[in-house]
mmCIF file of C-alpha atoms in Angstrom:
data_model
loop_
_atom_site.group_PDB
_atom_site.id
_atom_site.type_symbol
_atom_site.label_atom_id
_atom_site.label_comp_id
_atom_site.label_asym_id
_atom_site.label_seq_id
_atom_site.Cartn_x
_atom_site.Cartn_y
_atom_site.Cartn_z
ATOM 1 C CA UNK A 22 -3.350 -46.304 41.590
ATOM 2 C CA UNK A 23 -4.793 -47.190 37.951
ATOM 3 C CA UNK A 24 -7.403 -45.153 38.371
ATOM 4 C CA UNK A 25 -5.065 -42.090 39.156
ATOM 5 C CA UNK A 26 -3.032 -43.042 36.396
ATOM 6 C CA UNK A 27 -5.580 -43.080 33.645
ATOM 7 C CA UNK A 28 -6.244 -39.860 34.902
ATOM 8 C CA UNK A 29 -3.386 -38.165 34.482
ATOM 9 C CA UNK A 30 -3.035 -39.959 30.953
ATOM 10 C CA UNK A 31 -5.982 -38.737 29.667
ATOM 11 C CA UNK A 32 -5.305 -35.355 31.237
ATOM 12 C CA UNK A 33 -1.764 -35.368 29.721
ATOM 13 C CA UNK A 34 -3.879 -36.512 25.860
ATOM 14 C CA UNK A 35 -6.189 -33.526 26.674
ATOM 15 C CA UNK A 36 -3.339 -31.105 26.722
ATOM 16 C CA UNK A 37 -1.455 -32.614 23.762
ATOM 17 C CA UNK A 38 -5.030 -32.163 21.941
ATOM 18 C CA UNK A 39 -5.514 -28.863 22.832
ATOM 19 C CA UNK A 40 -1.901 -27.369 22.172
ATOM 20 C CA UNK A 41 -2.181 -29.192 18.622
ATOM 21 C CA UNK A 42 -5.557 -27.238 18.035
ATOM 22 C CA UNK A 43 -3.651 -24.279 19.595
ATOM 23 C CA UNK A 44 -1.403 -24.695 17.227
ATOM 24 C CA UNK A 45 -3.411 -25.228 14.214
ATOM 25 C CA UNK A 46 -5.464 -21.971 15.163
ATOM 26 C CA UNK A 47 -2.482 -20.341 15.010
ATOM 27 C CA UNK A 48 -0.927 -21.288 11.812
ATOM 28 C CA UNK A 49 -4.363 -20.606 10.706
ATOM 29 C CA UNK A 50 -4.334 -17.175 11.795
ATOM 30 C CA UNK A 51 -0.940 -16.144 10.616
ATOM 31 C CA UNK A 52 -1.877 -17.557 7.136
ATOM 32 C CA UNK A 53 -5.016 -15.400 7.020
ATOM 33 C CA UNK A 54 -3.149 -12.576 8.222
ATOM 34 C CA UNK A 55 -0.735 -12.643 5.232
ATOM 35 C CA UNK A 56 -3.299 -13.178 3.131
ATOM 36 C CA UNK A 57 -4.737 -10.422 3.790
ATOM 37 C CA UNK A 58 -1.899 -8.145 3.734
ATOM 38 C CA UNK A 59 -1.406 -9.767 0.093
ATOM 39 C CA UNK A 60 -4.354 -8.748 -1.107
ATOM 40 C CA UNK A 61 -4.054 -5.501 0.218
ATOM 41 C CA UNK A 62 -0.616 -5.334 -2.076
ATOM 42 C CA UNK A 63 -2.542 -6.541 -4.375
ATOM 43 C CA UNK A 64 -5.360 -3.943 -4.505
ATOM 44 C CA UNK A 65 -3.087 -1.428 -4.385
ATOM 45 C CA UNK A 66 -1.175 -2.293 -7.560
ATOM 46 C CA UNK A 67 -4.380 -2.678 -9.858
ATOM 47 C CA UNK A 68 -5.562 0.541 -9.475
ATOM 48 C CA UNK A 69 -5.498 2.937 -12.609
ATOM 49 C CA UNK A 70 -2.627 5.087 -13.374
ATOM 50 C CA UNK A 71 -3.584 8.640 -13.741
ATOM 51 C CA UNK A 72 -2.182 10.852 -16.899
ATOM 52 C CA UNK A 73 0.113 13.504 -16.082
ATOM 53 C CA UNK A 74 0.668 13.377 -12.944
ATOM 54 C CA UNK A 75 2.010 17.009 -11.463
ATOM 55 C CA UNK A 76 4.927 14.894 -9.947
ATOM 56 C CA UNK A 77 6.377 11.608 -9.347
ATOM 57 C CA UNK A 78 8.400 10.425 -6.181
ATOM 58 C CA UNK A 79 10.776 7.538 -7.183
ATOM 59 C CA UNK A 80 11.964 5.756 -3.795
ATOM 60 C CA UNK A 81 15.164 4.437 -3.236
ATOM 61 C CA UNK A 82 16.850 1.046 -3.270
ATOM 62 C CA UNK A 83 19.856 -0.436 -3.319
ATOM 63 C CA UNK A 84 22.547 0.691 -5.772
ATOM 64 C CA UNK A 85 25.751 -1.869 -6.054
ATOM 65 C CA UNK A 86 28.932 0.471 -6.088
ATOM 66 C CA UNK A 87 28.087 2.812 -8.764
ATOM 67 C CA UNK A 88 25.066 0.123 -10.139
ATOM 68 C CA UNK A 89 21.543 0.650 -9.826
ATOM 69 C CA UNK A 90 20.182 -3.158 -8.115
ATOM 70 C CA UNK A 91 17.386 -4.684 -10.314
ATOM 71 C CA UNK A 92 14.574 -3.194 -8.031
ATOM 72 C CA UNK A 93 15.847 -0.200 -8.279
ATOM 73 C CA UNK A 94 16.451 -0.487 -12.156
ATOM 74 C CA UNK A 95 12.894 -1.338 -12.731
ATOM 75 C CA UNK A 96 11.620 1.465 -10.304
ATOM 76 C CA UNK A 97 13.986 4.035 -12.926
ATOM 77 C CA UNK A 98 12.477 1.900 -15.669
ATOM 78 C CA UNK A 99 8.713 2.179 -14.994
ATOM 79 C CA UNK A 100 9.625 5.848 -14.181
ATOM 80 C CA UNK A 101 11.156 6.881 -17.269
ATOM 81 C CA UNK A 102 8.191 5.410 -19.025
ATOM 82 C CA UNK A 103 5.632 7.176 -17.426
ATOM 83 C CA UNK A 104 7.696 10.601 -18.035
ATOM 84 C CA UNK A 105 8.494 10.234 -21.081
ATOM 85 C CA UNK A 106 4.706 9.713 -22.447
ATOM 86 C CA UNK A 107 3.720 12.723 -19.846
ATOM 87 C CA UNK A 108 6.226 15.551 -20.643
ATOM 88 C CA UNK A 109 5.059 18.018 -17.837
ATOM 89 C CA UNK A 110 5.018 15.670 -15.453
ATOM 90 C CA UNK A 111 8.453 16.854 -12.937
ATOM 91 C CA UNK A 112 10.198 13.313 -11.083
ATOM 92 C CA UNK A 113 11.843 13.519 -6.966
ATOM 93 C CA UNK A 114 14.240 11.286 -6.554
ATOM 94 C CA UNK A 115 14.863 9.731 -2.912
ATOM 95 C CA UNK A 116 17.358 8.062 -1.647
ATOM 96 C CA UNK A 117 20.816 8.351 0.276
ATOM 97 C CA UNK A 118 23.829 6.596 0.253
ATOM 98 C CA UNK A 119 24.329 3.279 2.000
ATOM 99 C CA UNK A 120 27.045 0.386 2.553
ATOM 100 C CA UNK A 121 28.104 -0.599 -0.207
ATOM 101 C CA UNK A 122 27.421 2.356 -2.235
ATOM 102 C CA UNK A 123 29.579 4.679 -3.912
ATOM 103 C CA UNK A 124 27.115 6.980 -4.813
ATOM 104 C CA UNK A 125 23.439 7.795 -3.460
ATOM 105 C CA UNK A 126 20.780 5.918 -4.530
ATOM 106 C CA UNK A 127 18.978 9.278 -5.588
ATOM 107 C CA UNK A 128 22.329 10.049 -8.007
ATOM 108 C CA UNK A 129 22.048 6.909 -9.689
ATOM 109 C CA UNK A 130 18.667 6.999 -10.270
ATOM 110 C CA UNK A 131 19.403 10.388 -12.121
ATOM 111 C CA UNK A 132 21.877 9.030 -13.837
ATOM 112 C CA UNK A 133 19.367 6.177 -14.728
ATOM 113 C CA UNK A 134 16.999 9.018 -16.162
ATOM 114 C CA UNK A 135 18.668 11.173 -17.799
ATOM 115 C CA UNK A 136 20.604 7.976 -19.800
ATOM 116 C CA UNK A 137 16.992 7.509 -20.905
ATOM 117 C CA UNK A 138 16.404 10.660 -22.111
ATOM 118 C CA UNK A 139 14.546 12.995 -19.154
ATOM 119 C CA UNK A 140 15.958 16.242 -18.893
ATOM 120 C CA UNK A 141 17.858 16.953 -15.940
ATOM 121 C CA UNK A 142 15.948 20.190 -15.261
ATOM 122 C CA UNK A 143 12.649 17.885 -14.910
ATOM 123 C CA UNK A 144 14.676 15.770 -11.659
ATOM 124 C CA UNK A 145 14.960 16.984 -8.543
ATOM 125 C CA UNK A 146 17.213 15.005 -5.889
ATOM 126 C CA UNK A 147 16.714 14.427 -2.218
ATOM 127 C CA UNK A 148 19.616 12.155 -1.312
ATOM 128 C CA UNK A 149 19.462 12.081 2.965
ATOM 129 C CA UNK A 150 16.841 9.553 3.567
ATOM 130 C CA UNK A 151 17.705 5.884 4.238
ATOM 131 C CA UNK A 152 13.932 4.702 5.023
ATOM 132 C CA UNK A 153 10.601 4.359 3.134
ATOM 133 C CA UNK A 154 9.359 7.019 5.532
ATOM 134 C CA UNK A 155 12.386 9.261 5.192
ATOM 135 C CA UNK A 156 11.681 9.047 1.316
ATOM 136 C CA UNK A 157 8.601 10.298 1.419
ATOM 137 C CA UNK A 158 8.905 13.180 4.708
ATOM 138 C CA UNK A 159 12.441 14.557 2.561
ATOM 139 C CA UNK A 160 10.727 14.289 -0.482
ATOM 140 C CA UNK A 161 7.874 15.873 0.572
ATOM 141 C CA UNK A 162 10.095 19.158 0.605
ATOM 142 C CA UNK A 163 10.629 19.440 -2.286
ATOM 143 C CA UNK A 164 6.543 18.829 -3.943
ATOM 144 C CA UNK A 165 6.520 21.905 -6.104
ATOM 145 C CA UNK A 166 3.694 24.261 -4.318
ATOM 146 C CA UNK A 167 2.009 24.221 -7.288
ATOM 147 C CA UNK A 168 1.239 20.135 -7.600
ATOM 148 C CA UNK A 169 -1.343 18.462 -6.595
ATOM 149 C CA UNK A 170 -1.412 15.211 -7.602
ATOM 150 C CA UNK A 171 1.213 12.314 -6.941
ATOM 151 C CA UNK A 172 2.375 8.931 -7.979
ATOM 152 C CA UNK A 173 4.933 7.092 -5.764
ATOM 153 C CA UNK A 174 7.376 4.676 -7.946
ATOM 154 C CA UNK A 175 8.476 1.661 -6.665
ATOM 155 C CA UNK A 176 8.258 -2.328 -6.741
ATOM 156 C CA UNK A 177 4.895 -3.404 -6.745
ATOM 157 C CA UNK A 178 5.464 -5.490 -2.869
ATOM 158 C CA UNK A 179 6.443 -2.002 -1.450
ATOM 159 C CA UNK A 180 3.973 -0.062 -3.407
ATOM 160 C CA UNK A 181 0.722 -0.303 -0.250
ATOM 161 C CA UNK A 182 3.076 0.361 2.094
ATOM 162 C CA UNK A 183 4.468 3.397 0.302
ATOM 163 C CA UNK A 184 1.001 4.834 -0.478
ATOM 164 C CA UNK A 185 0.307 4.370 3.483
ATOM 165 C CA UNK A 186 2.822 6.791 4.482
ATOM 166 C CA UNK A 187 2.097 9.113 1.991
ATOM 167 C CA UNK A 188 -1.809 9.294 2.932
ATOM 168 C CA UNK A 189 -0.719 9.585 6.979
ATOM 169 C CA UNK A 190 2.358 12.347 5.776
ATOM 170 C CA UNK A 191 -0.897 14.234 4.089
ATOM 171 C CA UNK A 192 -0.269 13.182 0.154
ATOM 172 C CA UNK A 193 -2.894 12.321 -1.843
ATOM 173 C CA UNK A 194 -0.961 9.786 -3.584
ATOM 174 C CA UNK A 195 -0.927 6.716 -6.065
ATOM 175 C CA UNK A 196 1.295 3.777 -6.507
ATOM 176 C CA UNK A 197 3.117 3.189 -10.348
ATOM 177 C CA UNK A 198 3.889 0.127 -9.305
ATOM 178 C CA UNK A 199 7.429 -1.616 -11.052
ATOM 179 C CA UNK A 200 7.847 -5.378 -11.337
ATOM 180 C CA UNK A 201 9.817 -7.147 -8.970
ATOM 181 C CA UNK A 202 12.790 -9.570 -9.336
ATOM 182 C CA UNK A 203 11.504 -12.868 -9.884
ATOM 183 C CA UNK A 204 14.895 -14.282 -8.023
ATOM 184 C CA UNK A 205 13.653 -11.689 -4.899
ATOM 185 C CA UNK A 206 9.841 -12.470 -5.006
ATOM 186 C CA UNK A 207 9.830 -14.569 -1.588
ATOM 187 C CA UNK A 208 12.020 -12.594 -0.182
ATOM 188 C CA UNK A 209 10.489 -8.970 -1.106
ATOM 189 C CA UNK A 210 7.277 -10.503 -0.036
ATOM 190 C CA UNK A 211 8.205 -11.753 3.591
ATOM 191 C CA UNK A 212 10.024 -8.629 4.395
ATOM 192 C CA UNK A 213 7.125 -6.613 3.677
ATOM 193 C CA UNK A 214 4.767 -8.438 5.117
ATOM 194 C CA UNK A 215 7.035 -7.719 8.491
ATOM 195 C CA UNK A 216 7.621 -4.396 7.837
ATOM 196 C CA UNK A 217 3.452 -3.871 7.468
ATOM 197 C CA UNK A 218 3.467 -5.418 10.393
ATOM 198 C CA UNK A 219 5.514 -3.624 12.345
ATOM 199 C CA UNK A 220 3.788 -0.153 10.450
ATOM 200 C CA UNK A 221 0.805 -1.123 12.002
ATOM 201 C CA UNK A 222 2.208 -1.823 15.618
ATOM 202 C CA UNK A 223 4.003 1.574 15.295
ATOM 203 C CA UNK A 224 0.722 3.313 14.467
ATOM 204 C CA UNK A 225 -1.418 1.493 17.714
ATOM 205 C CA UNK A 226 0.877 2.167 20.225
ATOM 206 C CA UNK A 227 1.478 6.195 18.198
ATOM 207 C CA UNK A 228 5.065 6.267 17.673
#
């Protein structure tokens, strides 16, 4: 009888063991995994920023009642900047209108714009979508047939992401990446690392 039961004790230790290396492998894994999709957010927001762009594409975010968020105040921020020192450079900007929001995300950023002196005539407004990839396929309308190159605007977590779409929606595009919230960093961060995630899935199985 001892001999069966230091048997099955040593078989239960064996299994403890190996689910605890199980586990570490996994943690291990995961950890990579991020890591890699950070540095892939991170190569794609140190890349130089061409001069006069034909057109930029701001994408949307959330807009508080009739107030642009902070994301989406940097994103019309870092936008106005760029047009401003590149005066032939036209701006799309994409976004609809959510919960929570009395007017569409693409109307405020206007507003945001134009407050910051860009002429109305150089925005154009697609104000439907309510995704990254709706951004980009509605904007993607409205790319003036004469413009060839392309910088998306948004916060530097969602810029990889962004550029992603553009490349598989056939846009030669490049990320002006905005700073992000220091009070939404984590947060930003997870979330995209999900919704890469779940990009990627999408693309394997085709959908």
């Amino acid at each position: 009888m001892k001999v069966i039961y230091d048997k099955k004790l040593k078989r239960g230790k064996n299994l403890k063991r190996t689910m605890k290396l199980f586990c570490v492998i996994c943690v291990i894994a995961v950890l990579g995994y991020f890591g890699f999709l950070h540095m892939k957010i991170q190569e794609s927001i140190h890349q130089q920023i061409p001069e006069n762009a034909d057109y930029l594409m701001i994408l949307g975010a959330r807009v508080k009642g009739s107030v642009p968020s902070l994301s989406l105040q940097y994103r019309i921020d870092k936008a106005a900047e760029y047009l401003s020192a590149n005066k032939h450079t036209v701006v799309i900007v994409s976004g609809g209108k959510g919960p929570g929001e009395d007017i569409s995300e693409a109307k405020a950023m206007q507003q945001g714009l134009i407050a910051q002196g860009i002429e109305e005539a150089r925005i154009m407004m697609e104000d439907k979508s309510t995704t990254t990839h709706e951004n980009i396929v509605f904007s993607k309308e409205l790319i003036p047939d004469t413009a060839a190159s392309g910088l998306i605007v948004s916060n530097d977590f969602h810029i990889y992401r962004a550029v992603e779409i553009a490349k598989k929606e056939g846009l030669d595009m490049k990320g002006l990446p905005a700073k992000t919230p220091k009070v939404s960093l984590l947060k930003s961060y997870t979330r995209e690392y999900l919704a890469i995630t779940k990009y990627y899935l999408t693309g394997l199985i085709g959908r």
